[in-house]
XYZ file of C-alpha atoms in Angstrom:
162
model
C 125.057 103.273 102.319
C 128.163 103.018 104.484
C 130.471 104.657 101.945
C 133.249 103.836 99.466
C 134.855 100.398 99.482
C 138.192 99.629 97.857
C 140.122 101.624 95.274
C 137.812 101.148 92.266
C 134.915 103.277 93.501
C 132.792 100.447 94.828
C 130.355 101.152 97.648
C 129.575 99.273 100.837
C 125.968 98.867 101.993
C 124.792 97.613 105.389
C 121.382 96.161 104.487
C 118.443 96.051 106.869
C 117.256 92.578 107.759
C 118.961 89.238 108.080
C 119.932 88.592 104.469
C 121.331 90.885 101.790
C 119.967 88.774 98.912
C 117.296 91.307 97.978
C 120.014 93.811 97.075
C 122.398 91.327 95.473
C 119.807 90.107 92.979
C 118.934 93.596 91.709
C 120.682 95.430 88.896
C 118.995 98.749 89.677
C 119.075 100.319 93.115
C 117.077 103.365 94.089
C 119.191 105.780 96.134
C 117.743 108.589 98.222
C 119.889 111.701 98.238
C 120.234 114.261 101.035
C 117.332 116.276 99.591
C 115.043 113.235 99.854
C 114.765 112.516 96.127
C 114.869 108.864 94.967
C 116.839 108.127 91.793
C 117.576 104.841 90.007
C 121.219 103.774 89.647
C 122.540 100.879 87.574
C 124.552 98.357 89.578
C 127.435 96.468 87.959
C 129.248 93.844 89.964
C 127.788 93.078 93.368
C 128.539 90.553 96.102
C 128.125 89.818 99.787
C 131.171 90.657 101.885
C 131.303 90.024 105.657
C 127.575 90.565 106.171
C 127.465 93.666 103.991
C 126.965 94.188 100.267
C 129.707 95.679 98.104
C 128.992 96.828 94.570
C 130.032 98.988 91.674
C 127.470 101.670 90.863
C 127.450 103.173 87.389
C 128.874 106.693 87.337
C 130.990 106.256 90.482
C 134.367 104.892 89.371
C 136.629 106.306 92.096
C 136.518 106.257 95.889
C 136.168 110.051 95.825
C 133.123 109.870 93.544
C 131.566 107.066 95.609
C 132.072 109.079 98.814
C 129.143 111.339 97.881
C 126.847 108.316 98.312
C 127.774 107.879 101.992
C 124.621 107.958 104.086
C 122.249 107.485 101.139
C 119.328 105.130 101.684
C 119.153 102.206 99.257
C 115.927 100.572 98.106
C 114.672 98.032 95.615
C 111.087 97.625 94.409
C 108.905 95.724 96.872
C 107.891 93.361 94.060
C 111.533 92.263 93.758
C 111.700 90.968 97.329
C 110.825 87.394 98.280
C 107.637 86.815 100.256
C 108.233 86.634 103.991
C 108.122 83.116 105.392
C 105.822 81.854 108.119
C 106.192 84.003 111.252
C 108.303 86.530 109.315
C 107.564 90.131 108.374
C 109.384 92.913 106.646
C 110.273 95.390 109.362
C 109.002 98.239 107.209
C 105.513 96.689 107.382
C 105.437 97.362 111.128
C 105.423 101.150 110.738
C 101.949 102.496 111.444
C 100.738 99.470 113.415
C 99.021 100.037 116.763
C 100.934 98.584 119.727
C 99.102 97.300 122.786
C 100.243 95.554 125.937
C 99.036 92.070 126.814
C 96.809 93.725 129.417
C 95.118 95.813 126.706
C 96.757 99.215 127.255
C 97.419 101.178 124.077
C 101.100 102.115 123.883
C 100.860 104.040 120.601
C 101.877 103.439 117.001
C 105.126 102.215 115.474
C 106.863 105.189 113.848
C 110.167 103.475 113.035
C 112.165 100.308 113.470
C 115.681 100.724 114.836
C 118.442 98.129 114.820
C 121.404 98.766 117.064
C 122.850 95.257 116.805
C 121.336 92.806 119.273
C 117.809 92.805 117.818
C 115.366 95.258 116.265
C 113.551 97.793 118.425
C 110.204 99.286 117.486
C 109.932 103.011 118.159
C 106.445 103.546 119.560
C 104.935 107.015 119.734
C 102.067 107.553 122.169
C 98.812 109.065 120.967
C 98.477 112.839 121.248
C 98.331 113.899 124.887
C 99.426 110.533 126.280
C 103.132 111.198 126.734
C 105.849 113.190 125.072
C 108.597 110.643 124.580
C 108.828 107.765 122.163
C 109.529 104.406 123.734
C 111.773 101.717 122.292
C 110.308 98.235 122.652
C 112.448 95.180 121.823
C 111.027 93.325 118.831
C 112.013 89.905 120.102
C 110.474 86.947 121.926
C 109.374 86.745 124.725
C 108.414 90.456 124.654
C 106.718 90.168 121.277
C 103.434 88.305 121.691
C 101.825 88.681 118.263
C 101.866 90.625 115.013
C 98.640 90.942 113.044
C 99.437 92.775 109.807
C 95.869 92.477 108.514
C 94.498 93.848 111.794
C 97.295 96.479 111.956
C 98.169 95.482 115.546
C 101.154 94.314 117.586
C 100.756 92.884 121.087
C 103.739 93.001 123.442
C 104.536 91.998 127.005
C 105.351 95.619 127.850
C 103.414 97.903 130.159
C 102.919 101.685 129.872
C 105.028 102.411 132.950
C 108.140 100.679 131.524
């Protein structure tokens, strides 16, 4: 949740992924507050605006009221999302997968997916005792070789010394 939008208490959301349609189609959003609790919120009007989603959320009729939602995570039920197409995955499905290099070296497990603009990066944490720092690996061709969700494995053209 980016924060308030406009003078009527609407909110602006920067959705993860390429399309905001999963949020636009839903009339209930689950918002995670600062304490980590998820709560359902009814959504009134909603539309796509310049690559973001803007919406009215029940109970937040002024910009000041909507400001308390800044920074909240927004979710919809998984069952409400369309199935990924061929060669597509939901980035959230990558968390927990083992990452190995093309040469067979284990790099660790995906602990998060970051997106700083150009393309997603998978945050890979080495196994206990095999390094202290997480590494960020670009989740983009030609670095990404394969994703096997059923086998819980990602293969990348990325070596341990990078």
